[in-house]
Coordinates of C-alpha atoms and ligand atoms in Angstrom, one line a residue:
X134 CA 0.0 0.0 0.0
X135 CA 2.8 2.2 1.0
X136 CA 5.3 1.3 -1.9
X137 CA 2.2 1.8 -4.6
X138 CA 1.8 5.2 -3.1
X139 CA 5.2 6.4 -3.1
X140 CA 5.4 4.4 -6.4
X141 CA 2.7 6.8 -7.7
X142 CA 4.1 9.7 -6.3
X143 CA 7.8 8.8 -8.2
X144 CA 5.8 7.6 -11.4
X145 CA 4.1 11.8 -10.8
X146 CA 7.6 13.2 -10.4
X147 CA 8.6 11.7 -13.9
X148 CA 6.0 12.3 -15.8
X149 CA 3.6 15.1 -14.6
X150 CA 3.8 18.1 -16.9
X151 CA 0.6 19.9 -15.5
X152 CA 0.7 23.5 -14.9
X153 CA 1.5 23.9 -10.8
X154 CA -1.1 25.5 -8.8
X155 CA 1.5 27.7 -6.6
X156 CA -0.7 29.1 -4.4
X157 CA -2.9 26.9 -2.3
X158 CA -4.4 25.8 0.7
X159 CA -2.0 26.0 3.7
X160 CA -1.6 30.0 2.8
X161 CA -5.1 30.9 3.3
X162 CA -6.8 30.7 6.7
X163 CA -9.6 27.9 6.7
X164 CA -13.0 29.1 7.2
X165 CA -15.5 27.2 9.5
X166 CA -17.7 24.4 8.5
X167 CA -21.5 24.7 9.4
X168 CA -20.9 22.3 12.8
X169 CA -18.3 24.6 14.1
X170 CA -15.0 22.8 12.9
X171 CA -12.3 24.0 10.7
X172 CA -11.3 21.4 7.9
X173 CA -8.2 19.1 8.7
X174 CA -5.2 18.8 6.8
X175 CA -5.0 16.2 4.1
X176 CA -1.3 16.3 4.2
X177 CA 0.2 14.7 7.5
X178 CA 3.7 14.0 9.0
X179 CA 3.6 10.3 8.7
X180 CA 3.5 7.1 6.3
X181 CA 1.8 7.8 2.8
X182 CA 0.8 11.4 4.1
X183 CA 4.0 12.5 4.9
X184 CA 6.7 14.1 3.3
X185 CA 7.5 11.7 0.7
X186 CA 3.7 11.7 -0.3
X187 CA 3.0 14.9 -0.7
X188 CA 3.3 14.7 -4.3
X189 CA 1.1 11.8 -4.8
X190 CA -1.8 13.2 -3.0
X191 CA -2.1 15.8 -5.6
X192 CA 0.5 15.6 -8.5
X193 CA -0.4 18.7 -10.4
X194 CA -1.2 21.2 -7.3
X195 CA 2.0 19.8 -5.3
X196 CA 4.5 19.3 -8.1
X197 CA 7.2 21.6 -6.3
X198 CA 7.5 19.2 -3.3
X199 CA 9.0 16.8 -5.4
X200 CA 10.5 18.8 -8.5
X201 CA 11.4 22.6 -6.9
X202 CA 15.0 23.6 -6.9
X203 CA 14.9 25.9 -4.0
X204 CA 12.8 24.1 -1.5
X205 CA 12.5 25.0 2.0
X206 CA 13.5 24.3 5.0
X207 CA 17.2 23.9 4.6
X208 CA 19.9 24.1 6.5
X209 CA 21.3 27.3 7.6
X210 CA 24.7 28.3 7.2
X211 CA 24.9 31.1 9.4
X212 CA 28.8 32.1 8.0
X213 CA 27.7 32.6 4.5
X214 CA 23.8 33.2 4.6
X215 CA 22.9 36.5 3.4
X216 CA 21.5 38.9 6.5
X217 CA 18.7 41.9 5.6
X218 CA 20.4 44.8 6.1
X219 CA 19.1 46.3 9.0
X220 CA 16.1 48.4 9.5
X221 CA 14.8 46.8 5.8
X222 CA 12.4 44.5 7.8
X223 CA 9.3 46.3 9.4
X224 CA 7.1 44.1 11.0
X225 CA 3.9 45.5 12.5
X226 CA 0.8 43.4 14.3
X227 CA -1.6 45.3 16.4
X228 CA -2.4 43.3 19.6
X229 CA -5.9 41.9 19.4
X230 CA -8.7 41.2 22.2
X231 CA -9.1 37.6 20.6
X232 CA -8.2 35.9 17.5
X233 CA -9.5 32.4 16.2
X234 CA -7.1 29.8 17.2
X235 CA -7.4 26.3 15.1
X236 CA -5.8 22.8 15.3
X237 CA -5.3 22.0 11.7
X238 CA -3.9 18.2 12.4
X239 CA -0.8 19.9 10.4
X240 CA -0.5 22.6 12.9
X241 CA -2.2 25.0 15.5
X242 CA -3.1 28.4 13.7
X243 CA -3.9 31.7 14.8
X244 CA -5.1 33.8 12.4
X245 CA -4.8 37.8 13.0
X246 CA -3.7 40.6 10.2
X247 CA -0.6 42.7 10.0
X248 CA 1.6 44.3 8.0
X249 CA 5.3 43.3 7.2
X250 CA 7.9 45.9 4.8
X251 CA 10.7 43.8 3.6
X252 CA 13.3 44.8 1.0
X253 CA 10.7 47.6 -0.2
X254 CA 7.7 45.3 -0.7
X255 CA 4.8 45.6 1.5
X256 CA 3.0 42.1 2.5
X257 CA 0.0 41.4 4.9
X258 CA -0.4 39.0 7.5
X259 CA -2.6 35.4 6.5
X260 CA -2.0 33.8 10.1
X261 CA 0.8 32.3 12.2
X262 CA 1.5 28.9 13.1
X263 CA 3.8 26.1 14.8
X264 CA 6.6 23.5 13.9
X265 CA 7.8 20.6 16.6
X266 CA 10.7 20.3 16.1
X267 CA 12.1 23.5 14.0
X268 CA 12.1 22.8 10.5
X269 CA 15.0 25.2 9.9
X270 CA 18.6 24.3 11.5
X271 CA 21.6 26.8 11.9
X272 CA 25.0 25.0 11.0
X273 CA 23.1 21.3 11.2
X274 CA 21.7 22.8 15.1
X275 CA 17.5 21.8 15.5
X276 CA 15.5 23.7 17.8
X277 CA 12.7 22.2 19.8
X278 CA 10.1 24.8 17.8
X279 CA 9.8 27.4 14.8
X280 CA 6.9 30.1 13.8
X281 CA 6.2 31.3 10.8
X282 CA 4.1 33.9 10.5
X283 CA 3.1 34.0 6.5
X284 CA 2.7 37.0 4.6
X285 CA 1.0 37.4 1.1
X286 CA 1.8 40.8 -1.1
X287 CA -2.4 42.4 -1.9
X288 CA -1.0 43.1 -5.5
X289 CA 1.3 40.6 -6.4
X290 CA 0.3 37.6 -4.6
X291 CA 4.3 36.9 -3.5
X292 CA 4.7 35.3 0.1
X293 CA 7.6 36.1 2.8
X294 CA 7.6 34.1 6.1
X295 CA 9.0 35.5 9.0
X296 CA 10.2 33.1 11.1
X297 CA 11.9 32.4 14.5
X298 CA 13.5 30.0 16.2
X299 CA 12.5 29.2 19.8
X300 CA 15.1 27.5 22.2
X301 CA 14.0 26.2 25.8
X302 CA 14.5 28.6 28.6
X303 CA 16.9 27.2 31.2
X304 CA 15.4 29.7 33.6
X305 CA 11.7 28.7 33.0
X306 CA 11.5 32.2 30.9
X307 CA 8.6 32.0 28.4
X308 CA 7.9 34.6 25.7
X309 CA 5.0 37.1 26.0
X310 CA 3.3 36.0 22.9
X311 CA 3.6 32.5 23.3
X312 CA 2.3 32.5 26.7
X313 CA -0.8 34.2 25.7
X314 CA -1.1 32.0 23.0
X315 CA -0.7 28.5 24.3
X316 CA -3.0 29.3 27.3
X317 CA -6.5 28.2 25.8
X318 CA -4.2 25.4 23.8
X319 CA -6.3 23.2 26.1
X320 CA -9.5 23.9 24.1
X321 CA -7.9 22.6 20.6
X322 CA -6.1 19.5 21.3
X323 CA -8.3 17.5 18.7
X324 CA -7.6 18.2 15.0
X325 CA -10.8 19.8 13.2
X326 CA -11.4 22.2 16.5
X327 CA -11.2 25.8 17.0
X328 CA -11.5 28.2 19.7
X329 CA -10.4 31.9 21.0
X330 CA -7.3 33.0 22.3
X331 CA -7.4 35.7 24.7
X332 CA -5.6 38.8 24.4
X333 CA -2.4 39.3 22.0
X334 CA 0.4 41.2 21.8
X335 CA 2.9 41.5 19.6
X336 CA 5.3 43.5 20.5
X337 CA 7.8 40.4 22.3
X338 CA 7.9 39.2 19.0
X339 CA 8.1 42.3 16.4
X340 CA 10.8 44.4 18.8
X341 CA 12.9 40.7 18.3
X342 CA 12.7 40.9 14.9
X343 CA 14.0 44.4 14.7
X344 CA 16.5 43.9 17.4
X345 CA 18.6 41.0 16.1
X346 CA 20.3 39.9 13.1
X347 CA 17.8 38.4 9.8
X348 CA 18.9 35.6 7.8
X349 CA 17.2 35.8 4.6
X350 CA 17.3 33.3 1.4
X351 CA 14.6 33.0 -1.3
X352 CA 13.0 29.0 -0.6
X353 CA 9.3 27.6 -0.6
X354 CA 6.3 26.8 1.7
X355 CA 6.9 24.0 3.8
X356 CA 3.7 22.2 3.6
X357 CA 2.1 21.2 0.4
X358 CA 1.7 22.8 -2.3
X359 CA 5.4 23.9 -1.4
X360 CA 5.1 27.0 -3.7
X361 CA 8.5 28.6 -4.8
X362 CA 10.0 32.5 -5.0
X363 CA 8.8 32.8 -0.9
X364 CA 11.1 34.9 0.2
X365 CA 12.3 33.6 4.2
X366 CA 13.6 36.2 6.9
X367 CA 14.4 34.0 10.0
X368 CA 15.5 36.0 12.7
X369 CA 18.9 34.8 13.5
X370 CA 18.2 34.8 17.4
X371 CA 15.7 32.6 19.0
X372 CA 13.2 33.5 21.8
X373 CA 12.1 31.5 24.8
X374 CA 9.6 29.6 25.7
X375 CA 9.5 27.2 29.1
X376 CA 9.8 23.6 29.1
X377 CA 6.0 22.9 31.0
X378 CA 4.7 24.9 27.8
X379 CA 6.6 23.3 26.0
X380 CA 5.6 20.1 27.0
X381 CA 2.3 20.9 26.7
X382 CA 2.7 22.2 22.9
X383 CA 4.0 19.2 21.8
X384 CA 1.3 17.1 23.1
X385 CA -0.8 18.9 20.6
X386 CA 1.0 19.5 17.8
X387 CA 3.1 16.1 17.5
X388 CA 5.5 15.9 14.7
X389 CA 5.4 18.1 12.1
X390 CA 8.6 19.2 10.7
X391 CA 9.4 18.8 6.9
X392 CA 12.7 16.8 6.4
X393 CA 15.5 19.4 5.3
X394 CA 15.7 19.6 1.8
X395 CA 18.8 20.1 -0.7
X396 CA 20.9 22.8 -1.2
X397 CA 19.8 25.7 -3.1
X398 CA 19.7 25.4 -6.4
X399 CA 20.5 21.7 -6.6
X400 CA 18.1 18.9 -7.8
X401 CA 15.3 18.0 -5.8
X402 CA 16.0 14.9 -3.4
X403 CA 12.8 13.5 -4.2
X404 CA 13.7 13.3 -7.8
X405 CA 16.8 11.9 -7.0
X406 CA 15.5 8.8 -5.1
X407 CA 13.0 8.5 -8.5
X408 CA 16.0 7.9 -10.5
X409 CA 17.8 6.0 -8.3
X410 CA 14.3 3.5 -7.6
X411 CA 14.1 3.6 -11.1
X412 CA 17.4 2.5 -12.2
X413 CA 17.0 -0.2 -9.5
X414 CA 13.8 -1.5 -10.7
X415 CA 14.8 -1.1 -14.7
X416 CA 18.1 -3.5 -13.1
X417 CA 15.6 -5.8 -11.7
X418 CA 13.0 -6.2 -14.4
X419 CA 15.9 -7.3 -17.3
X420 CA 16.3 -11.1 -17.7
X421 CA 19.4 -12.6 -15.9
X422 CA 22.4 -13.8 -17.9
Ligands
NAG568 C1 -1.6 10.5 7.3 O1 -2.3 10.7 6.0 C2 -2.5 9.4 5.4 C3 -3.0 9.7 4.0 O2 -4.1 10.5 4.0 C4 -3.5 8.6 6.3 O3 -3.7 7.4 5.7 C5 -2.9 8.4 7.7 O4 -3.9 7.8 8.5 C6 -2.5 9.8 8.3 N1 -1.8 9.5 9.5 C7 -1.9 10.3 10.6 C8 -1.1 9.9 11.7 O5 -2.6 11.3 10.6
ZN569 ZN1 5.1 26.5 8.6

């Protein structure tokens, strides 16, 4: 069942020559269905929904995941990675009396509005979400979470994430936003449910952006459909968060880091393994001597 699938999804890699659909579900915030629930993922972290079968769930809509040359996330190398030169990222989020706050099955979402200047271009908030472990790693380092808040230009439909890095707090030290955040985590721990947070504010979060050093590269979504050209600013200092949150976060959100993906530029790992399964099955199918 699982080699047919992945069989599918290598026999898509070779031959699918449908247009892409770059910009797809995991940007947009999901709207409620009529019994109150927000509609689950269909891409997961494991078996035929994971990684590897991303492309076979959809071949035409996710053809990036398995053929894009600049996929995301990759490994950081923080001696040769371009940094934004500072003050060119302006991130601003008004705090908020409540904001909807969903378990995907993918993720846990909060979905508010902002604004974000980078590099000259101007790009509004879709929502922000989670990553257990990070999906990112600095010089081959993994950190025990990443957000990425996801930004969409109004005119020209371009993405930038902004994303940190979030290292456990030897001192039980636990960012403002987070906090606020994963207090009514309690409500969503089923996938398909959706509540309120409390209040939000931003402002432990945008004055860390501003503060520190920005790694920037040009990669892709994470998630299906994995759409190229999003431009990634990953601040190049983590915040905090405490280990009982912690804890607590990964209860919900499970597993759901993307495996790191080539080097920029170079060919796709999944169409590497195609033509390496293929070449072994070609060797197999030939009559012996
Ligand atoms: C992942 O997705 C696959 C394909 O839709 C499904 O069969 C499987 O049950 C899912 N697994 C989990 C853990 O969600
Ligand atoms: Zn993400």
């Amino acid at each position: 069942m699982i080699l047919s699938r992945l069989l599918a999804a290598f026999a898509a890699l070779i031959t699918s020559t449908s247009a892409s659909c770059l910009y797809g579900t995991s940007l947009e915030p999901r709207s409620l269905s009529a019994d109150g629930h927000v509609p689950v993922s269909t891409f997961n972290y494991t078996g035929e929904g994971g990684p590897l079968g991303w492309v076979g769930l959809n071949p035409a809509a996710n053809k990036e995941c398995g053929h894009g040359l600049t996929q995301s996330p990759i490994v950081i190398n923080s001696k040769t990675v371009p940094r934004a030169a500072k003050g060119s990222v302006t991130m601003t989020i008004p705090s908020v009396d409540m904001a909807d706050f969903e378990n995907l099955g993918s993720t846990v979402e909060v979905v508010v509005g902002g604004k974000l200047n980078a590099e000259g271009k101007d790009y509004e908030l879709k929502q922000f979400h989670f990553h257990t472990p990070s999906e990112h790693r600095v010089d081959e380092e993994y950190f025990p979470m990443e957000i990425h808040f996801v930004f969409q230009s109004p005119s020209t439909k371009s993405i930038a994430v902004v994303a940190f890095l979030v290292e456990l707090s030897p001192y039980g030290r636990c960012n403002n936003l987070l906090k606020q955040v994963f207090a009514n985590l309690h409500q969503i721990t089923t996938p398909g449910t959706i509540t309120k947070t409390k209040r939000l504010d931003f402002p432990s979060v945008v004055n860390h952006l501003h503060q520190y050093g920005i790694y920037t590269y040009t990669g892709s979504l994470t998630t299906p459909p994995c759409s190229s050209k999003v431009s990634w600013y990953i601040s190049a200092t983590p915040i905090l968060i405490d280990v009982v949150t912690f804890n607590a976060v990964k209860k919900v959100v499970k597993y759901n880091a993307r495996y790191t993906q080539n080097i920029l530029g170079e060919e796709n790992l999944m169409e590497i393994a195609a033509h390496d399964i293929g070449c072994g099955l070609k060797m197999r199918a030939q009559p012996g001597p």
